[in-house]
Structure formats: structure tokens, C-alpha cells
Short mmCIF file of C-alpha atoms in Angstrom, two decimals:
data_model
loop_
_atom_site.label_atom_id
_atom_site.label_comp_id
_atom_site.label_asym_id
_atom_site.label_seq_id
_atom_site.Cartn_x
_atom_site.Cartn_y
_atom_site.Cartn_z
CA UNK O 1 6.49 -122.81 59.67
CA UNK O 2 3.83 -122.33 62.30
CA UNK O 3 3.03 -124.76 65.13
CA UNK O 4 0.37 -124.36 67.84
CA UNK O 5 0.23 -127.59 69.91
CA UNK O 6 -2.85 -126.52 71.89
CA UNK O 7 -5.03 -126.72 68.76
CA UNK O 8 -3.14 -129.49 66.97
CA UNK O 9 -1.55 -127.25 64.36
CA UNK O 10 1.86 -128.60 63.38
CA UNK O 11 4.41 -127.33 60.87
CA UNK O 12 1.94 -125.23 58.87
CA UNK O 13 3.66 -123.35 56.05
CA UNK O 14 3.01 -119.60 56.21
CA UNK O 15 3.00 -117.72 52.93
CA UNK O 16 3.56 -114.06 52.23
CA UNK O 17 0.52 -111.83 51.79
CA UNK O 18 -3.01 -111.53 53.13
CA UNK O 19 -5.17 -111.11 50.02
CA UNK O 20 -8.06 -113.52 49.53
CA UNK O 21 -6.02 -115.31 46.86
CA UNK O 22 -2.92 -115.51 49.10
CA UNK O 23 -4.90 -117.11 51.93
CA UNK O 24 -6.33 -119.83 49.69
CA UNK O 25 -2.98 -121.63 50.09
CA UNK O 26 -2.75 -121.28 53.86
CA UNK O 27 -1.96 -118.65 56.50
CA UNK O 28 -0.27 -115.50 55.24
CA UNK O 29 2.14 -113.02 56.79
CA UNK O 30 1.09 -109.37 56.61
CA UNK O 31 3.69 -107.71 54.38
CA UNK O 32 3.51 -104.51 56.43
CA UNK O 33 4.54 -106.24 59.67
CA UNK O 34 7.81 -107.62 61.00
CA UNK O 35 8.89 -111.18 60.31
CA UNK O 36 8.30 -113.63 63.17
CA UNK O 37 11.02 -113.59 65.81
CA UNK O 38 11.94 -109.98 65.22
CA UNK O 39 11.53 -106.98 67.48
CA UNK O 40 8.16 -105.40 66.79
CA UNK O 41 4.79 -106.78 65.71
CA UNK O 42 4.39 -109.71 63.32
CA UNK O 43 0.89 -110.36 61.95
CA UNK O 44 -0.38 -113.60 60.39
CA UNK O 45 -3.85 -114.00 58.88
CA UNK O 46 -5.58 -117.35 58.38
CA UNK O 47 -8.95 -118.66 57.21
CA UNK O 48 -11.51 -119.83 59.77
CA UNK O 49 -13.88 -122.00 57.69
CA UNK O 50 -12.73 -122.31 54.07
CA UNK O 51 -9.74 -123.70 52.15
CA UNK O 52 -8.80 -126.20 54.85
CA UNK O 53 -9.66 -123.79 57.68
CA UNK O 54 -6.12 -123.66 59.16
CA UNK O 55 -7.18 -121.12 61.82
CA UNK O 56 -10.47 -122.82 62.73
CA UNK O 57 -9.46 -123.21 66.39
CA UNK O 58 -7.32 -120.09 66.83
CA UNK O 59 -10.12 -118.26 68.72
CA UNK O 60 -10.05 -121.04 71.34
CA UNK O 61 -6.48 -120.19 72.36
CA UNK O 62 -6.09 -118.97 75.96
CA UNK O 63 -3.34 -117.13 77.82
CA UNK O 64 -0.35 -119.39 78.38
CA UNK O 65 -0.75 -121.45 75.18
CA UNK O 66 2.47 -121.67 73.19
CA UNK O 67 3.05 -120.79 69.56
CA UNK O 68 6.27 -121.53 67.70
CA UNK O 69 7.48 -120.24 64.35
CA UNK O 70 10.45 -121.37 62.32
CA UNK O 71 12.04 -118.93 59.88
CA UNK O 72 15.40 -118.56 58.21
CA UNK O 73 16.56 -116.75 61.35
CA UNK O 74 15.74 -119.58 63.74
CA UNK O 75 12.97 -121.08 65.86
CA UNK O 76 10.95 -118.62 67.95
CA UNK O 77 8.53 -119.25 70.82
CA UNK O 78 5.58 -117.10 71.73
CA UNK O 79 3.14 -117.32 74.63
CA UNK O 80 -0.47 -116.24 74.14
CA UNK O 81 -1.29 -113.13 76.18
CA UNK O 82 -4.92 -112.60 75.27
CA UNK O 83 -7.56 -112.09 72.64
CA UNK O 84 -9.11 -108.93 71.19
CA UNK O 85 -12.14 -108.01 69.15
CA UNK O 86 -13.06 -104.85 67.24
CA UNK O 87 -12.52 -101.74 69.33
CA UNK O 88 -10.54 -103.47 72.07
CA UNK O 89 -7.38 -101.69 73.14
CA UNK O 90 -4.01 -103.30 72.47
CA UNK O 91 -1.30 -103.18 75.11
CA UNK O 92 1.60 -100.91 74.09
CA UNK O 93 4.68 -102.71 72.86
CA UNK O 94 7.66 -102.42 75.19
CA UNK O 95 11.09 -101.49 73.88
CA UNK O 96 12.87 -104.51 72.42
CA UNK O 97 9.74 -106.68 72.65
CA UNK O 98 8.36 -108.94 69.95
CA UNK O 99 4.69 -109.70 69.48
CA UNK O 100 2.75 -112.06 67.23
CA UNK O 101 -0.85 -111.36 66.24
CA UNK O 102 -2.93 -114.19 64.77
CA UNK O 103 -5.97 -112.92 62.87
CA UNK O 104 -9.04 -114.83 61.74
CA UNK O 105 -12.79 -114.43 61.36
CA UNK O 106 -15.48 -114.50 64.04
CA UNK O 107 -19.24 -114.76 63.93
CA UNK O 108 -21.60 -117.37 62.56
CA UNK O 109 -19.95 -120.14 60.49
CA UNK O 110 -19.42 -118.96 56.91
CA UNK O 111 -21.07 -115.63 57.82
CA UNK O 112 -18.33 -113.68 59.64
CA UNK O 113 -19.13 -110.23 60.99
CA UNK O 114 -15.78 -109.23 62.46
CA UNK O 115 -12.17 -110.28 62.96
CA UNK O 116 -10.65 -111.70 66.11
CA UNK O 117 -7.03 -111.05 67.15
CA UNK O 118 -4.95 -113.35 69.34
CA UNK O 119 -1.88 -111.64 70.79
CA UNK O 120 1.22 -113.60 71.78
CA UNK O 121 4.45 -112.36 73.34
CA UNK O 122 7.87 -113.44 72.09
CA UNK O 123 9.72 -115.31 74.85
CA UNK O 124 12.72 -116.31 72.74
CA UNK O 125 15.61 -113.94 72.12
CA UNK O 126 14.53 -111.54 69.35
CA UNK O 127 16.54 -110.94 66.20
CA UNK O 128 17.05 -107.72 64.21
CA UNK O 129 14.00 -106.57 62.24
CA UNK O 130 13.48 -106.23 58.52
CA UNK O 131 13.00 -102.80 56.97
CA UNK O 132 9.31 -102.08 56.45
CA UNK O 133 8.34 -100.70 53.04
CA UNK O 134 5.06 -98.98 52.21
CA UNK O 135 3.04 -101.11 49.77
CA UNK O 136 -0.16 -100.46 47.78
CA UNK O 137 -3.39 -101.17 49.71
CA UNK O 138 -4.36 -103.96 47.32
CA UNK O 139 -1.29 -105.91 48.43
CA UNK O 140 -1.96 -105.41 52.15
CA UNK O 141 -5.74 -105.73 52.62
CA UNK O 142 -7.26 -105.46 56.06
CA UNK O 143 -8.99 -108.43 57.71
CA UNK O 144 -12.48 -109.12 56.33
CA UNK O 145 -11.56 -107.62 52.94
CA UNK O 146 -12.44 -109.15 49.60
CA UNK O 147 -10.51 -108.81 46.34
CA UNK O 148 -12.25 -106.33 43.97
CA UNK O 149 -10.05 -107.48 41.08
CA UNK O 150 -11.98 -110.79 41.11
CA UNK O 151 -15.05 -109.16 39.53
CA UNK O 152 -13.65 -109.45 36.00
CA UNK O 153 -12.74 -113.16 36.26
CA UNK O 154 -16.15 -113.78 37.85
CA UNK O 155 -17.88 -112.11 34.89
CA UNK O 156 -15.79 -114.05 32.37
CA UNK O 157 -16.40 -117.40 34.07
CA UNK O 158 -20.11 -116.60 34.26
CA UNK O 159 -20.14 -116.05 30.51
CA UNK O 160 -18.24 -119.29 30.09
CA UNK O 161 -20.89 -121.17 32.05
CA UNK O 162 -23.66 -119.64 29.93
CA UNK O 163 -21.85 -120.57 26.73
CA UNK O 164 -21.29 -124.11 28.01
CA UNK O 165 -25.00 -124.39 28.81
CA UNK O 166 -25.96 -123.15 25.34
CA UNK O 167 -23.50 -125.53 23.71
CA UNK O 168 -24.90 -128.37 25.81
CA UNK O 169 -28.42 -127.64 24.67
CA UNK O 170 -27.29 -127.58 21.05
CA UNK O 171 -25.28 -130.79 21.46
CA UNK O 172 -28.23 -132.54 23.13
CA UNK O 173 -30.36 -131.95 20.04
CA UNK O 174 -27.60 -132.95 17.61
CA UNK O 175 -25.65 -135.72 19.36
CA UNK O 176 -27.98 -137.05 22.03
CA UNK O 177 -27.68 -137.20 25.80
CA UNK O 178 -24.74 -139.59 26.21
CA UNK O 179 -22.33 -137.81 23.85
CA UNK O 180 -23.31 -134.40 25.18
CA UNK O 181 -22.64 -135.46 28.77
CA UNK O 182 -19.30 -136.97 27.78
CA UNK O 183 -18.12 -133.90 25.89
CA UNK O 184 -19.68 -131.21 28.06
CA UNK O 185 -19.07 -132.36 31.61
CA UNK O 186 -15.32 -131.47 31.72
CA UNK O 187 -16.05 -128.05 30.25
CA UNK O 188 -18.83 -127.26 32.70
CA UNK O 189 -16.77 -128.52 35.66
CA UNK O 190 -13.78 -126.38 34.65
CA UNK O 191 -15.94 -123.28 34.25
CA UNK O 192 -17.68 -124.02 37.56
CA UNK O 193 -14.39 -124.32 39.41
CA UNK O 194 -13.17 -121.06 37.89
CA UNK O 195 -16.41 -119.32 38.83
CA UNK O 196 -16.26 -120.62 42.41
CA UNK O 197 -12.63 -119.56 42.78
CA UNK O 198 -13.36 -116.02 41.57
CA UNK O 199 -16.43 -115.81 43.81
CA UNK O 200 -14.43 -116.92 46.86
CA UNK O 201 -11.94 -114.08 46.26
CA UNK O 202 -14.75 -111.55 46.66
CA UNK O 203 -15.65 -112.94 50.08
CA UNK O 204 -13.82 -111.95 53.33
CA UNK O 205 -10.18 -113.01 53.08
CA UNK O 206 -10.15 -114.70 56.51
CA UNK O 207 -13.47 -116.55 56.21
#
């Protein structure tokens, strides 16, 4: 669980994975990074404006702010060291040091143009690291990536909406307005939710 008192974030559950779908449920740990509290770099992505916006205030963090993470290996404290944007150099990691990188979107609200990185240094005693395994790119997308696999669901839900509209027009002429609204509204709402979900997966994963 993730806690950042400076921005009022308390006991936020962090999932595994950084795809657009993974981050719909909350912040996600980059599968290609170390687990929090371990020697090395741990990376957590979170959304800035959508799906509850858990990382809405992460860019406001300043050096000295504290971050704590609870895992199966214990409770670990980090202190924010600084913030980076695209192209900024990252300080080399010292031997035996642990670092946390919080990643979210930056730019105009709901129109991000780059990612922002907040670096924090582990000040608790580190624990042994997990073995890193190479994974397919689709399981470890970079910040600002969408999910190309969402195109098929988007197409299918679009067809569902068109069919629902056609059925509604037919029902209007046969059953009248009241019965058509009663029967069609749940169908249209379900198709609309499915369409919106698929569309959101095509947008930047940290938006």
C-alpha cells in the first residue's frame, strides 16, 4: 500500500502492471522494476485525471516530502529527492541504494503531452531484490502509451451501439415511446459503458 501524507494519499492499494487497463483500478507497479523497499529502482505509474485520479497531486511533491510503501517484506520510507521531465538526466544509483519513481501525466488537463517523474530515495533499510524477468512490451508499456488491443472491443461496442439504435427505431414504431425506452435504455447504457471503457484504453495510460 502507498501513502503520501503531503498530498493526502493514504493506504492506496498498488496493483501489478502499467497497461491502460491495469491503471483503471489504481496505481500500478512496473513489472520490469524492483519491488518497493528493495535495492534498485522501483517504478509506480498512476493516473493524473481519470479513474479517480490517484496521482493528481504527485507533481506537486517537493524535496523532503515522505512516501511510505507497505509490502509483504515490511514498511519502507522514501524521501522525495526531485522531479524530472522528458530529457532530464537521472542521478546514478549508488551501490546498495533503493529508489522509487512515481510516474504520471503532465500538460493540460485531460490533454497530456508528456510524463513527469518524481524520484524518491529509500531511507529505510533495503531488503534483497526480486529477480527481474524480461516480459513482452505489451505487458510493460511506457508512460503515455495506449493499449492497441482495445481497437477490436471498440469496434464491437460501436456495432453494438448502432444495432441498439436500429432496434430502438424499430421498437418506437412498433411498441411506442414508453416501452421502447423501458426495454432499450439498459441495452444502450451497457453498450455505451463498454464503448467508453474500450476508448479509454486507447488513451495515454497515465492520463
